[in-house]
Every structure is written in C-alpha cells, then in structure tokens.
PDB file of C-alpha atoms and ligand atoms in Angstrom:
ATOM      1  CA  MET A   1     117.883 126.489 113.800  1.00 81.00           C
ATOM      2  CA  ARG A   2     115.794 123.605 112.522  1.00 95.00           C
ATOM      3  CA  ARG A   3     112.310 124.537 111.315  1.00 96.00           C
ATOM      4  CA  PHE A   4     109.523 122.429 112.796  1.00 97.00           C
ATOM      5  CA  LEU A   5     107.779 120.095 110.369  1.00 98.00           C
ATOM      6  CA  ILE A   6     104.284 118.913 111.282  1.00 98.00           C
ATOM      7  CA  ALA A   7     103.283 116.139 108.891  1.00 98.00           C
ATOM      8  CA  GLY A   8      99.903 114.455 108.668  1.00 98.00           C
ATOM      9  CA  ASN A   9      99.924 110.829 107.560  1.00 98.00           C
ATOM     10  CA  TRP A  10      96.341 110.139 106.530  1.00 98.00           C
ATOM     11  CA  LYS A  11      97.142 106.445 105.929  1.00 98.00           C
ATOM     12  CA  MET A  12      94.295 104.572 104.165  1.00 98.00           C
ATOM     13  CA  ASN A  13      91.679 107.042 105.400  1.00 98.00           C
ATOM     14  CA  THR A  14      89.429 109.824 104.063  1.00 98.00           C
ATOM     15  CA  THR A  15      87.278 109.983 100.951  1.00 98.00           C
ATOM     16  CA  ARG A  16      87.938 112.357  98.071  1.00 98.00           C
ATOM     17  CA  GLN A  17      85.341 114.691  99.536  1.00 98.00           C
ATOM     18  CA  SER A  18      86.497 114.589 103.159  1.00 98.00           C
ATOM     19  CA  GLY A  19      90.170 114.820 102.162  1.00 98.00           C
ATOM     20  CA  VAL A  20      89.589 117.872  99.983  1.00 98.00           C
ATOM     21  CA  ALA A  21      87.499 119.487 102.726  1.00 98.00           C
ATOM     22  CA  LEU A  22      90.262 118.876 105.289  1.00 98.00           C
ATOM     23  CA  ALA A  23      92.855 120.299 102.905  1.00 98.00           C
ATOM     24  CA  GLY A  24      90.718 123.398 102.487  1.00 98.00           C
ATOM     25  CA  GLU A  25      90.487 123.914 106.247  1.00 98.00           C
ATOM     26  CA  LEU A  26      94.253 123.494 106.679  1.00 98.00           C
ATOM     27  CA  ALA A  27      95.078 125.798 103.769  1.00 97.00           C
ATOM     28  CA  ALA A  28      92.951 128.487 105.378  1.00 95.00           C
ATOM     29  CA  VAL A  29      94.845 128.413 108.679  1.00 94.00           C
ATOM     30  CA  ALA A  30      98.362 127.439 107.559  1.00 91.00           C
ATOM     31  CA  ALA A  31      99.226 130.933 106.407  1.00 89.00           C
ATOM     32  CA  ASN A  32      99.084 132.007 110.064  1.00 91.00           C
ATOM     33  CA  TYR A  33     101.928 129.618 110.952  1.00 92.00           C
ATOM     34  CA  ASP A  34     104.121 130.050 107.895  1.00 86.00           C
ATOM     35  CA  PRO A  35     107.113 130.368 107.856  1.00 90.00           C
ATOM     36  CA  ALA A  36     107.675 129.344 111.504  1.00 90.00           C
ATOM     37  CA  VAL A  37     106.272 125.864 110.991  1.00 96.00           C
ATOM     38  CA  GLU A  38     106.208 123.744 107.844  1.00 97.00           C
ATOM     39  CA  VAL A  39     102.946 121.846 107.416  1.00 98.00           C
ATOM     40  CA  LEU A  40     102.608 118.743 105.256  1.00 98.00           C
ATOM     41  CA  VAL A  41      99.762 116.354 104.461  1.00 98.00           C
ATOM     42  CA  CYS A  42     100.183 112.881 102.962  1.00 99.00           C
ATOM     43  CA  PRO A  43      96.852 111.655 101.520  1.00 98.00           C
ATOM     44  CA  PRO A  44      96.243 108.276  99.883  1.00 98.00           C
ATOM     45  CA  HIS A  45      97.516 108.150  96.277  1.00 98.00           C
ATOM     46  CA  PRO A  46      94.093 108.512  94.549  1.00 98.00           C
ATOM     47  CA  TYR A  47      93.463 111.782  96.372  1.00 98.00           C
ATOM     48  CA  LEU A  48      96.828 113.435  95.715  1.00 98.00           C
ATOM     49  CA  ILE A  49      95.608 115.452  92.750  1.00 98.00           C
ATOM     50  CA  PRO A  50      92.350 116.847  94.193  1.00 98.00           C
ATOM     51  CA  VAL A  51      94.057 117.580  97.518  1.00 98.00           C
ATOM     52  CA  ALA A  52      97.006 119.261  95.756  1.00 98.00           C
ATOM     53  CA  GLU A  53      94.562 121.337  93.720  1.00 98.00           C
ATOM     54  CA  LYS A  54      92.780 122.432  96.878  1.00 98.00           C
ATOM     55  CA  LEU A  55      96.095 123.306  98.551  1.00 97.00           C
ATOM     56  CA  GLY A  56      97.423 125.100  95.458  1.00 93.00           C
ATOM     57  CA  GLY A  57      99.196 128.295  96.407  1.00 89.00           C
ATOM     58  CA  SER A  58      98.756 127.697 100.155  1.00 95.00           C
ATOM     59  CA  ALA A  59     101.516 127.145 102.711  1.00 95.00           C
ATOM     60  CA  VAL A  60     100.602 123.449 103.132  1.00 98.00           C
ATOM     61  CA  GLN A  61     102.892 120.980 101.373  1.00 98.00           C
ATOM     62  CA  ILE A  62     101.780 117.653  99.961  1.00 98.00           C
ATOM     63  CA  GLY A  63     103.504 114.290 100.121  1.00 98.00           C
ATOM     64  CA  ALA A  64     102.878 110.620  99.415  1.00 98.00           C
ATOM     65  CA  GLN A  65     102.860 107.638 101.765  1.00 98.00           C
ATOM     66  CA  ASP A  66     105.040 105.389  99.626  1.00 98.00           C
ATOM     67  CA  CYS A  67     106.595 105.055  96.178  1.00 98.00           C
ATOM     68  CA  TYR A  68     108.292 102.414  94.064  1.00 98.00           C
ATOM     69  CA  PHE A  69     111.986 102.476  93.242  1.00 98.00           C
ATOM     70  CA  GLN A  70     111.738 101.740  89.513  1.00 98.00           C
ATOM     71  CA  ALA A  71     111.177 104.195  86.690  1.00 98.00           C
ATOM     72  CA  PRO A  72     107.725 103.964  85.043  1.00 98.00           C
ATOM     73  CA  GLY A  73     107.173 100.624  83.350  1.00 98.00           C
ATOM     74  CA  ALA A  74     105.623  97.207  83.863  1.00 98.00           C
ATOM     75  CA  PHE A  75     105.093  97.248  87.655  1.00 98.00           C
ATOM     76  CA  THR A  76     101.385  96.668  88.164  1.00 98.00           C
ATOM     77  CA  GLY A  77      99.926  98.585  91.064  1.00 98.00           C
ATOM     78  CA  GLU A  78     103.039 100.589  91.869  1.00 98.00           C
ATOM     79  CA  VAL A  79     103.558 104.359  91.695  1.00 98.00           C
ATOM     80  CA  ALA A  80     106.796 105.923  90.418  1.00 98.00           C
ATOM     81  CA  VAL A  81     108.621 108.870  91.952  1.00 98.00           C
ATOM     82  CA  GLU A  82     108.138 111.009  88.851  1.00 98.00           C
ATOM     83  CA  MET A  83     104.377 110.393  88.990  1.00 98.00           C
ATOM     84  CA  LEU A  84     104.297 111.681  92.560  1.00 98.00           C
ATOM     85  CA  LYS A  85     106.245 114.749  91.510  1.00 98.00           C
ATOM     86  CA  ASP A  86     103.825 115.210  88.635  1.00 98.00           C
ATOM     87  CA  CYS A  87     100.983 115.239  91.185  1.00 98.00           C
ATOM     88  CA  GLY A  88     102.665 118.035  93.165  1.00 97.00           C
ATOM     89  CA  CYS A  89     104.371 115.975  95.882  1.00 98.00           C
ATOM     90  CA  ARG A  90     107.453 117.374  97.608  1.00 98.00           C
ATOM     91  CA  TYR A  91     107.810 114.594 100.167  1.00 98.00           C
ATOM     92  CA  VAL A  92     107.370 110.853 100.454  1.00 99.00           C
ATOM     93  CA  ILE A  93     107.119 108.807 103.666  1.00 99.00           C
ATOM     94  CA  LEU A  94     109.235 105.647 103.457  1.00 98.00           C
ATOM     95  CA  GLY A  95     109.769 102.738 105.814  1.00 98.00           C
ATOM     96  CA  HIS A  96     106.641 103.367 107.855  1.00 98.00           C
ATOM     97  CA  SER A  97     106.153 100.614 110.417  1.00 97.00           C
ATOM     98  CA  GLU A  98     102.941  99.495 108.723  1.00 97.00           C
ATOM     99  CA  ARG A  99     104.887  98.968 105.499  1.00 98.00           C
ATOM    100  CA  ARG A 100     107.625  97.153 107.376  1.00 98.00           C
ATOM    101  CA  HIS A 101     105.442  94.975 109.586  1.00 96.00           C
ATOM    102  CA  VAL A 102     102.152  94.603 107.680  1.00 97.00           C
ATOM    103  CA  LEU A 103     103.422  94.736 104.093  1.00 97.00           C
ATOM    104  CA  GLY A 104     106.761  93.058 104.779  1.00 97.00           C
ATOM    105  CA  GLU A 105     109.160  95.730 103.512  1.00 98.00           C
ATOM    106  CA  THR A 106     112.800  95.069 104.257  1.00 98.00           C
ATOM    107  CA  ASP A 107     115.560  97.599 104.889  1.00 98.00           C
ATOM    108  CA  GLU A 108     116.881  96.745 101.430  1.00 98.00           C
ATOM    109  CA  ILE A 109     113.605  97.691  99.714  1.00 98.00           C
ATOM    110  CA  ILE A 110     113.334 100.831 101.834  1.00 98.00           C
ATOM    111  CA  ASN A 111     116.887 101.735 100.838  1.00 98.00           C
ATOM    112  CA  ARG A 112     116.141 101.314  97.131  1.00 98.00           C
ATOM    113  CA  LYS A 113     113.041 103.484  97.507  1.00 98.00           C
ATOM    114  CA  THR A 114     114.958 106.103  99.500  1.00 98.00           C
ATOM    115  CA  ARG A 115     117.671 106.402  96.872  1.00 98.00           C
ATOM    116  CA  ALA A 116     115.153 106.500  94.009  1.00 98.00           C
ATOM    117  CA  ALA A 117     113.027 109.148  95.729  1.00 98.00           C
ATOM    118  CA  ILE A 118     115.966 111.417  96.541  1.00 98.00           C
ATOM    119  CA  SER A 119     117.516 111.123  93.109  1.00 98.00           C
ATOM    120  CA  GLY A 120     114.080 111.791  91.605  1.00 98.00           C
ATOM    121  CA  GLY A 121     113.823 115.048  93.539  1.00 98.00           C
ATOM    122  CA  LEU A 122     111.607 114.195  96.516  1.00 98.00           C
ATOM    123  CA  HIS A 123     112.342 114.784 100.177  1.00 98.00           C
ATOM    124  CA  VAL A 124     112.188 111.517 102.104  1.00 98.00           C
ATOM    125  CA  ILE A 125     110.727 111.061 105.572  1.00 99.00           C
ATOM    126  CA  LEU A 126     112.462 107.851 106.618  1.00 98.00           C
ATOM    127  CA  CYS A 127     110.661 106.141 109.496  1.00 98.00           C
ATOM    128  CA  VAL A 128     112.466 104.000 112.039  1.00 98.00           C
ATOM    129  CA  GLY A 129     111.305 102.514 115.324  1.00 98.00           C
ATOM    130  CA  GLU A 130     111.363  99.504 117.563  1.00 98.00           C
ATOM    131  CA  LEU A 131     108.676  96.974 118.481  1.00 97.00           C
ATOM    132  CA  LEU A 132     107.553  96.725 122.098  1.00 95.00           C
ATOM    133  CA  SER A 133     109.346  93.384 122.471  1.00 96.00           C
ATOM    134  CA  GLU A 134     112.562  94.952 121.182  1.00 97.00           C
ATOM    135  CA  ARG A 135     112.304  97.830 123.654  1.00 96.00           C
ATOM    136  CA  GLN A 136     111.624  95.418 126.489  1.00 95.00           C
ATOM    137  CA  ALA A 137     114.659  93.372 125.477  1.00 97.00           C
ATOM    138  CA  GLY A 138     116.820  96.529 125.607  1.00 97.00           C
ATOM    139  CA  GLN A 139     117.397  96.459 121.848  1.00 98.00           C
ATOM    140  CA  THR A 140     115.971  99.853 120.886  1.00 98.00           C
ATOM    141  CA  GLU A 141     119.254 101.464 119.851  1.00 98.00           C
ATOM    142  CA  GLU A 142     120.441  98.376 118.033  1.00 98.00           C
ATOM    143  CA  VAL A 143     117.194  98.277 116.015  1.00 98.00           C
ATOM    144  CA  LEU A 144     117.436 101.985 115.185  1.00 98.00           C
ATOM    145  CA  ASP A 145     121.062 101.578 114.092  1.00 98.00           C
ATOM    146  CA  ARG A 146     120.161  98.635 111.871  1.00 98.00           C
ATOM    147  CA  GLN A 147     117.247 100.479 110.239  1.00 98.00           C
ATOM    148  CA  MET A 148     119.327 103.633 109.710  1.00 98.00           C
ATOM    149  CA  GLN A 149     122.273 101.684 108.331  1.00 98.00           C
ATOM    150  CA  GLY A 150     120.017  99.667 106.023  1.00 98.00           C
ATOM    151  CA  GLY A 151     117.823 102.529 104.910  1.00 98.00           C
ATOM    152  CA  LEU A 152     120.702 104.916 104.204  1.00 98.00           C
ATOM    153  CA  SER A 153     123.163 102.488 102.675  1.00 98.00           C
ATOM    154  CA  GLY A 154     124.931 104.230  99.784  1.00 98.00           C
ATOM    155  CA  VAL A 155     123.228 107.582 100.501  1.00 98.00           C
ATOM    156  CA  THR A 156     125.814 110.393 100.389  1.00 98.00           C
ATOM    157  CA  GLU A 157     125.722 113.454 102.607  1.00 98.00           C
ATOM    158  CA  ALA A 158     124.659 115.620  99.648  1.00 97.00           C
ATOM    159  CA  GLU A 159     121.756 113.237  99.006  1.00 98.00           C
ATOM    160  CA  ALA A 160     120.910 113.060 102.699  1.00 98.00           C
ATOM    161  CA  GLU A 161     120.288 116.831 102.697  1.00 97.00           C
ATOM    162  CA  HIS A 162     116.869 115.779 101.344  1.00 97.00           C
ATOM    163  CA  LEU A 163     116.172 113.589 104.312  1.00 98.00           C
ATOM    164  CA  VAL A 164     113.954 113.871 107.374  1.00 98.00           C
ATOM    165  CA  ILE A 165     114.003 111.084 109.969  1.00 98.00           C
ATOM    166  CA  ALA A 166     110.866 110.049 111.860  1.00 98.00           C
ATOM    167  CA  TYR A 167     111.297 108.125 115.089  1.00 98.00           C
ATOM    168  CA  GLU A 168     108.120 106.110 115.514  1.00 98.00           C
ATOM    169  CA  PRO A 169     108.160 103.486 118.257  1.00 97.00           C
ATOM    170  CA  VAL A 170     105.817 100.822 116.879  1.00 96.00           C
ATOM    171  CA  TRP A 171     104.161 100.329 120.277  1.00 96.00           C
ATOM    172  CA  ALA A 172     103.064 103.986 120.255  1.00 95.00           C
ATOM    173  CA  ILE A 173     101.495 104.055 116.790  1.00 93.00           C
ATOM    174  CA  GLY A 174      97.717 104.236 116.852  1.00 91.00           C
ATOM    175  CA  THR A 175      97.660 102.822 120.381  1.00 92.00           C
ATOM    176  CA  GLY A 176      97.076 105.976 122.384  1.00 89.00           C
ATOM    177  CA  VAL A 177     100.284 105.140 124.289  1.00 91.00           C
ATOM    178  CA  THR A 178     102.829 107.871 123.634  1.00 92.00           C
ATOM    179  CA  ALA A 179     106.544 107.646 124.322  1.00 93.00           C
ATOM    180  CA  THR A 180     107.450 109.788 127.298  1.00 96.00           C
ATOM    181  CA  PRO A 181     109.296 112.981 126.369  1.00 97.00           C
ATOM    182  CA  GLU A 182     112.429 111.412 127.904  1.00 97.00           C
ATOM    183  CA  GLN A 183     112.087 108.225 125.825  1.00 97.00           C
ATOM    184  CA  ALA A 184     111.578 110.273 122.668  1.00 98.00           C
ATOM    185  CA  GLU A 185     114.484 112.617 123.410  1.00 98.00           C
ATOM    186  CA  SER A 186     116.832 109.747 124.192  1.00 98.00           C
ATOM    187  CA  ALA A 187     116.031 107.994 120.887  1.00 98.00           C
ATOM    188  CA  HIS A 188     116.277 111.254 118.938  1.00 98.00           C
ATOM    189  CA  GLU A 189     119.626 112.070 120.503  1.00 98.00           C
ATOM    190  CA  HIS A 190     120.841 108.606 119.620  1.00 98.00           C
ATOM    191  CA  LEU A 191     119.698 109.071 116.010  1.00 98.00           C
ATOM    192  CA  ARG A 192     121.416 112.450 115.772  1.00 98.00           C
ATOM    193  CA  ASN A 193     124.643 110.945 117.090  1.00 98.00           C
ATOM    194  CA  TRP A 194     124.318 108.165 114.541  1.00 98.00           C
ATOM    195  CA  LEU A 195     123.979 110.776 111.775  1.00 98.00           C
ATOM    196  CA  ALA A 196     126.991 112.668 113.145  1.00 98.00           C
ATOM    197  CA  SER A 197     129.215 109.624 112.982  1.00 97.00           C
ATOM    198  CA  ARG A 198     127.855 108.323 109.649  1.00 98.00           C
ATOM    199  CA  TYR A 199     128.060 111.787 108.044  1.00 98.00           C
ATOM    200  CA  THR A 200     129.368 114.853 109.924  1.00 98.00           C
ATOM    201  CA  PRO A 201     128.363 116.585 113.170  1.00 98.00           C
ATOM    202  CA  ALA A 202     127.499 119.773 111.247  1.00 97.00           C
ATOM    203  CA  PHE A 203     125.218 117.810 108.947  1.00 97.00           C
ATOM    204  CA  SER A 204     123.523 115.994 111.813  1.00 98.00           C
ATOM    205  CA  GLU A 205     122.605 119.346 113.357  1.00 97.00           C
ATOM    206  CA  ARG A 206     120.674 120.276 110.220  1.00 97.00           C
ATOM    207  CA  VAL A 207     118.599 117.092 109.925  1.00 98.00           C
ATOM    208  CA  ARG A 208     115.078 117.226 111.255  1.00 98.00           C
ATOM    209  CA  ILE A 209     114.030 114.276 113.405  1.00 98.00           C
ATOM    210  CA  LEU A 210     110.262 113.981 113.862  1.00 98.00           C
ATOM    211  CA  TYR A 211     108.503 112.019 116.567  1.00 98.00           C
ATOM    212  CA  GLY A 212     105.492 109.892 115.636  1.00 97.00           C
ATOM    213  CA  GLY A 213     103.176 107.722 117.720  1.00 97.00           C
ATOM    214  CA  SER A 214      99.913 108.967 119.247  1.00 95.00           C
ATOM    215  CA  VAL A 215     100.841 112.652 119.017  1.00 97.00           C
ATOM    216  CA  LYS A 216      97.860 114.745 120.085  1.00 97.00           C
ATOM    217  CA  ALA A 217      97.045 118.291 121.085  1.00 96.00           C
ATOM    218  CA  ASP A 218      97.612 117.527 124.756  1.00 96.00           C
ATOM    219  CA  ASN A 219     101.064 115.939 124.434  1.00 97.00           C
ATOM    220  CA  ALA A 220     102.436 117.849 121.429  1.00 98.00           C
ATOM    221  CA  GLU A 221     103.965 120.744 123.294  1.00 97.00           C
ATOM    222  CA  THR A 222     105.958 118.590 125.727  1.00 98.00           C
ATOM    223  CA  LEU A 223     107.210 116.296 122.972  1.00 98.00           C
ATOM    224  CA  LEU A 224     108.082 119.138 120.611  1.00 98.00           C
ATOM    225  CA  GLY A 225     109.757 120.943 123.477  1.00 97.00           C
ATOM    226  CA  GLN A 226     112.558 118.338 123.600  1.00 97.00           C
ATOM    227  CA  ALA A 227     115.859 119.579 122.222  1.00 97.00           C
ATOM    228  CA  ASN A 228     116.145 116.953 119.487  1.00 98.00           C
ATOM    229  CA  VAL A 229     112.476 116.727 118.476  1.00 98.00           C
ATOM    230  CA  ASP A 230     111.969 118.825 115.344  1.00 98.00           C
ATOM    231  CA  GLY A 231     108.400 118.049 114.480  1.00 98.00           C
ATOM    232  CA  ALA A 232     105.760 115.346 114.448  1.00 98.00           C
ATOM    233  CA  LEU A 233     104.456 112.684 112.113  1.00 98.00           C
ATOM    234  CA  VAL A 234     100.808 112.490 113.042  1.00 98.00           C
ATOM    235  CA  GLY A 235      98.379 109.726 112.093  1.00 98.00           C
ATOM    236  CA  GLY A 236      94.966 109.654 113.781  1.00 97.00           C
ATOM    237  CA  ALA A 237      95.003 113.262 114.969  1.00 98.00           C
ATOM    238  CA  SER A 238      95.791 114.525 111.451  1.00 98.00           C
ATOM    239  CA  LEU A 239      92.408 113.455 110.110  1.00 98.00           C
ATOM    240  CA  LYS A 240      90.516 116.453 111.472  1.00 98.00           C
ATOM    241  CA  ALA A 241      91.507 120.103 111.465  1.00 98.00           C
ATOM    242  CA  SER A 242      90.227 120.372 115.042  1.00 98.00           C
ATOM    243  CA  THR A 243      92.827 117.843 116.255  1.00 98.00           C
ATOM    244  CA  PHE A 244      95.666 118.638 113.798  1.00 98.00           C
ATOM    245  CA  VAL A 245      95.724 122.443 114.020  1.00 98.00           C
ATOM    246  CA  PRO A 246      96.456 122.503 117.802  1.00 98.00           C
ATOM    247  CA  ILE A 247      99.597 120.423 117.101  1.00 98.00           C
ATOM    248  CA  ILE A 248     100.700 122.999 114.512  1.00 97.00           C
ATOM    249  CA  GLU A 249      99.936 125.713 117.050  1.00 97.00           C
ATOM    250  CA  ALA A 250     102.075 123.999 119.693  1.00 97.00           C
ATOM    251  CA  ALA A 251     105.019 123.951 117.265  1.00 97.00           C
ATOM    252  CA  CYS A 252     104.428 127.579 116.364  1.00 96.00           C
ATOM    253  CA  LYS A 253     104.429 128.594 120.007  1.00 95.00           C
ATOM    254  CA  LEU A 254     107.711 126.769 120.635  1.00 96.00           C
ATOM    255  CA  SER A 255     109.379 128.084 117.511  1.00 91.00           C
ATOM    256  CA  THR A 256     109.047 131.637 118.721  1.00 77.00           C
ATOM    257  CA  ARG A 257     111.025 130.788 121.881  1.00 62.00           C
ATOM    258  CA  THR A 258     114.421 132.364 122.108  1.00 45.00           C
TER     259      THR A 258
HETATM  260  P1  PGA B 301      99.287 107.780 115.143  1.00 63.39           P
HETATM  261  O1  PGA B 301     100.160 107.341 113.855  1.00 63.39           O
HETATM  262  O2  PGA B 301      99.501 109.267 115.314  1.00 63.39           O
HETATM  263  O3  PGA B 301      97.877 107.439 114.796  1.00 63.39           O
HETATM  264  O4  PGA B 301      99.821 107.006 116.296  1.00 63.39           O
HETATM  265  C1  PGA B 301     101.426 107.890 113.617  1.00 63.39           C
HETATM  266  C2  PGA B 301     102.009 107.283 112.359  1.00 63.39           C
HETATM  267  O5  PGA B 301     101.853 106.077 112.151  1.00 63.39           O
HETATM  268  O6  PGA B 301     102.650 107.971 111.529  1.00 63.39           O
END
C-alpha cells in the first residue's frame, strides 16, 4: 500500500520567524500521524536551515522548491542539489506550474533538474498539469503525456523509485477552484497507466501521485479518498498549522481504512 504524503509548498511566503514557528507547531503534532502519513514542508531556500533545525528529530521532512542541475560552480543565484542535501533536504519540487509558466522552464530544463536531483540523492516531486485552455480544448491527457515524457526522459526505473508525481491542474492552483474528485481521479489514473507502460505495471503501483490545487480541510478527505490519489501538494493552506493539520488528519483517517 502507498503511504500518503502531505507536502506543504510554502512558495515565496513566510519570514524566518513565522516559518520556524510553523515548523515548530507541525513538529509537535506530526508524531501523532507518523508513520501512517508522511509530512513534508518546502520552505523558501533562505529558511531551509532554521526550519530544518526546528524540525530536527521530528517526523516532518524538509524539501526545497527548486534546484539547479549543475554541480557547484559559477552559476550566480542558483542552488545545487548537494547544497540542499547539506541543508537537510530529502525532497525537491520540480516543474511546478509557476516555474513553467512564470519563470519559463521547459520540459528539457525540468528533465535535467530531475536527473541531477535523483542522482544527487534527493526524492523528486515532479509536477505536471494542464492550463484551463488546454482542458477546455480536450488536451489534458496529451499535455500530461508530453510533460511526463519530457520530464522523465532518460530516467530509468531504478532512478524513478525516487520519484513522486504531483498532478496540479494550473486552473486550480491558488484559485480556490478545486478539481472535482472525478477529474482528479481520472488524471491520476491516466498518469499511473502512463507509468505502467513507460516502466512496468508493478512499478506504477508503487509510485505516489499527489493532487495539488486549492486543497483545503473541507475537500481533502474526498480528494484523498480517490483510489489513485496518494497525497496532496498544498500551497495556501500549508501556511498555517490550523489549515494544514486538518489535511494531514484527513489522510490519517483514510490510511487506517481497511
Ligand atoms: P494552492 O497551491 O494549494 O495554493 O492551490 C498548490 C501548489 O501550487 O502547489
């Protein structure tokens, strides 16, 4: 059985003080949900170290929101995989829609980052998802296939063991509009089938596929209750313990189902 992963993507939010305080609140409650649910927070780069220090020894994992694909060297402003590991990161989010659509990242760049992160020892949360116009034009599956193909080019099954997929329809991110459970399940099932044919069916059954896009306490249980939804990548609602913890609780409740 796949273990739920509830990941908080803080994006370009929090201060050092508020981030550390939030980490402290999560560390205090996470022990109650471990090992049923894996909890992860992804703070902005400057706060990785103080947040990791606050989380030290707790059940909450830490990850980064991006990385560069080159080894340390003359790449002004970028952050290398080994630096993230040095700060305590276990995960890195790659291919987030804001990096694709605001910062202009291509599938080729995302692929280089994915391969560098996995070979450097990080787990990758690879985000894929369609724009509203693409969904309306009936191109959702085609877009997902293209992003999966591009992002995972040259990634072997052994390497892909370090992979989590996040389905994040762009029209649902930060908009308050959530995909219906049926829309999410249909995309997740499609992604799992893609993984089965690109790798093997047995492998595809092990890969966790998270849903992201306006996940909140009141919709978490229905979304997480779908057969192919193995967790959530949460933006806005991850910025306060009072809105993030109920999502962890929903996963915990479902994970004890028989
Ligand atoms: P949201 O963001 O929960 O604020 O919609 C999700 C994400 O972008 O990862």
